[in-house]
Amino acid sequence: MTAFWIVIAALLVLASLALILPLWRGEGRQSISRSALNKQLYRQRLLEIGEEREQGILAEESESLVELQRSLLDDIPDVEQSARGGKSLTWIPGVLVLVVVSLGLYYKLGAWQEVSRWQDASSRLGELSNRILVERDSNVTEQDLLDFTLGLRTRLKEEPSDYRGWLLLGRLTLDGNDPEMAREALERAYSLAPQKAMVAVPYAQALMMTGEEARADQLLQAAIAQDPANIEARSVHAFMALQKEDFQTALVRWRAMLPLLEQGSTRHAMVERSIEYAEQQLKQRGMAATQSKQAQTQVLAVKEGEFPLHITLAPGIQLPEDAHLFVFAVIPNGPPMPIAVKRIPGPQLPLTLSLGDGDAMMQGSKLAAHPELQFKARLSRGGNVMNKEGAFEGVSVTVSTNAIPTAPIDIRIDHAL
């Protein structure tokens, strides 16, 4: 804060000098001009007296000369006094007005209160951090949270590689309903974090709030594939489907989540209520919720070597005429030739199925023999998988084959070929 006021004082001094110097120079020029003018008038009058003497007009030349010299001497004291006294003090009121007006305008229109609050928040960062994060003080006010966020942003400006700080800032701004700042902070944390799964869920929430649902869905699917017991990721993933009013998908995701929760816990009861709500919505819309229950039973009873898949259509995409669904597994970043394929004529989407060793292109081939797999679903006309006219496709996240997931792997058919 001291440096700030030093800068203000320096600016006022510069502005004052800009006001004073022209006044001094003007007064100096004025004094020189007056002295020169007096001399010029004196010489001119001497010439006139000489001409009058020659013409015989002037009666008393000596008296005229004495009078002329006396008038010149009458002007000399003013000029000398100005020279002796130096520059006048007329600049003082101007400088006073400049200082008063500048400080008054800054007080009225400036951001000095915000600067003061910023300095105060930075100095209290340690205290606020202890109250909010360690003690969890119930007396913490909304202003305390705002000050803590401001102080944290200042520290991150000085230490930009602290991913935990960016993660904390992202969570705080998510709770404070500032999705843009939350997305920027969590994107920074995600890029710096040694374990991406630590940041994936809040980052996905921020992306959802800023309308980037496709990226959010990819992040959540990757987090669930890496850790099938990630409750937070599953919960947000189900909520994402609920936001789109895709109750069928939300129901599948909640049912897959339910066995992972402790019986009788608050979260278990909350998920049960969510399942009931989704079933009611499906019944009101004339859809059979029993189909989803059967699909869930199939998912939980998948055989060894089979991967459960849940295929949905993105909004705005219609089934083509004489539609056939092709589901196949490929090696990520590998050859386009599929390892296993399943063909379903006249599919009814959304659909839950499994793809396993029995669908392999080569007899005796094992899907688990590859460390990673990716699954694709393609809708084509007339049963020809190579026909790209009017065809649509969706791709899953990369899945590790070390542990076959019990929950279905989502594939959303969302783009045309």
PDB file of N, CA and C in Angstrom, residues 125 137 139 204 225 228 242 248 265 293 325 356 407 409:
ATOM      1  N   LEU A 125      -4.904 -13.997   4.591  1.00  0.00           N
ATOM      2  CA  LEU A 125      -5.084 -15.289   3.924  1.00  0.00           C
ATOM      3  C   LEU A 125      -4.821 -16.463   4.868  1.00  0.00           C
ATOM      4  N   ASP A 137     -14.968 -23.005  10.901  1.00  0.00           N
ATOM      5  CA  ASP A 137     -15.681 -22.089  11.801  1.00  0.00           C
ATOM      6  C   ASP A 137     -17.079 -21.796  11.246  1.00  0.00           C
ATOM      7  N   ASN A 139     -18.939 -19.439  12.110  1.00  0.00           N
ATOM      8  CA  ASN A 139     -19.172 -17.998  12.074  1.00  0.00           C
ATOM      9  C   ASN A 139     -18.579 -17.324  10.849  1.00  0.00           C
ATOM     10  N   ALA A 204     -15.487 -31.417 -14.489  1.00  0.00           N
ATOM     11  CA  ALA A 204     -16.656 -31.776 -15.298  1.00  0.00           C
ATOM     12  C   ALA A 204     -17.876 -30.946 -14.894  1.00  0.00           C
ATOM     13  N   ALA A 225     -14.185 -45.274 -15.744  1.00  0.00           N
ATOM     14  CA  ALA A 225     -13.459 -46.418 -16.299  1.00  0.00           C
ATOM     15  C   ALA A 225     -12.179 -46.681 -15.516  1.00  0.00           C
ATOM     16  N   PRO A 228     -14.033 -47.700 -11.091  1.00  0.00           N
ATOM     17  CA  PRO A 228     -15.479 -47.964 -11.103  1.00  0.00           C
ATOM     18  C   PRO A 228     -16.179 -47.626  -9.794  1.00  0.00           C
ATOM     19  N   LEU A 242     -29.924 -36.571 -15.972  1.00  0.00           N
ATOM     20  CA  LEU A 242     -31.160 -36.021 -15.434  1.00  0.00           C
ATOM     21  C   LEU A 242     -31.402 -34.608 -15.957  1.00  0.00           C
ATOM     22  N   GLN A 248     -34.086 -42.485 -18.693  1.00  0.00           N
ATOM     23  CA  GLN A 248     -33.669 -43.879 -18.894  1.00  0.00           C
ATOM     24  C   GLN A 248     -32.192 -44.050 -18.571  1.00  0.00           C
ATOM     25  N   SER A 265     -27.262 -45.806   4.490  1.00  0.00           N
ATOM     26  CA  SER A 265     -26.587 -44.511   4.518  1.00  0.00           C
ATOM     27  C   SER A 265     -27.474 -43.442   3.890  1.00  0.00           C
ATOM     28  N   LYS A 293     -34.762 -52.157 -15.830  1.00  0.00           N
ATOM     29  CA  LYS A 293     -34.430 -53.119 -14.773  1.00  0.00           C
ATOM     30  C   LYS A 293     -33.831 -54.393 -15.355  1.00  0.00           C
ATOM     31  N   LEU A 325     -27.681 -51.608 -36.319  1.00  0.00           N
ATOM     32  CA  LEU A 325     -26.699 -51.141 -35.339  1.00  0.00           C
ATOM     33  C   LEU A 325     -25.504 -52.094 -35.344  1.00  0.00           C
ATOM     34  N   GLY A 356     -18.353 -59.524 -26.146  1.00  0.00           N
ATOM     35  CA  GLY A 356     -17.348 -60.358 -25.489  1.00  0.00           C
ATOM     36  C   GLY A 356     -16.558 -61.207 -26.457  1.00  0.00           C
ATOM     37  N   ALA A 407     -20.454 -51.929 -14.329  1.00  0.00           N
ATOM     38  CA  ALA A 407     -21.401 -50.925 -14.819  1.00  0.00           C
ATOM     39  C   ALA A 407     -21.229 -50.771 -16.328  1.00  0.00           C
ATOM     40  N   ILE A 409     -20.610 -49.408 -20.023  1.00  0.00           N
ATOM     41  CA  ILE A 409     -19.781 -48.374 -20.647  1.00  0.00           C
ATOM     42  C   ILE A 409     -20.676 -47.579 -21.594  1.00  0.00           C
TER      43      ILE A 409
END
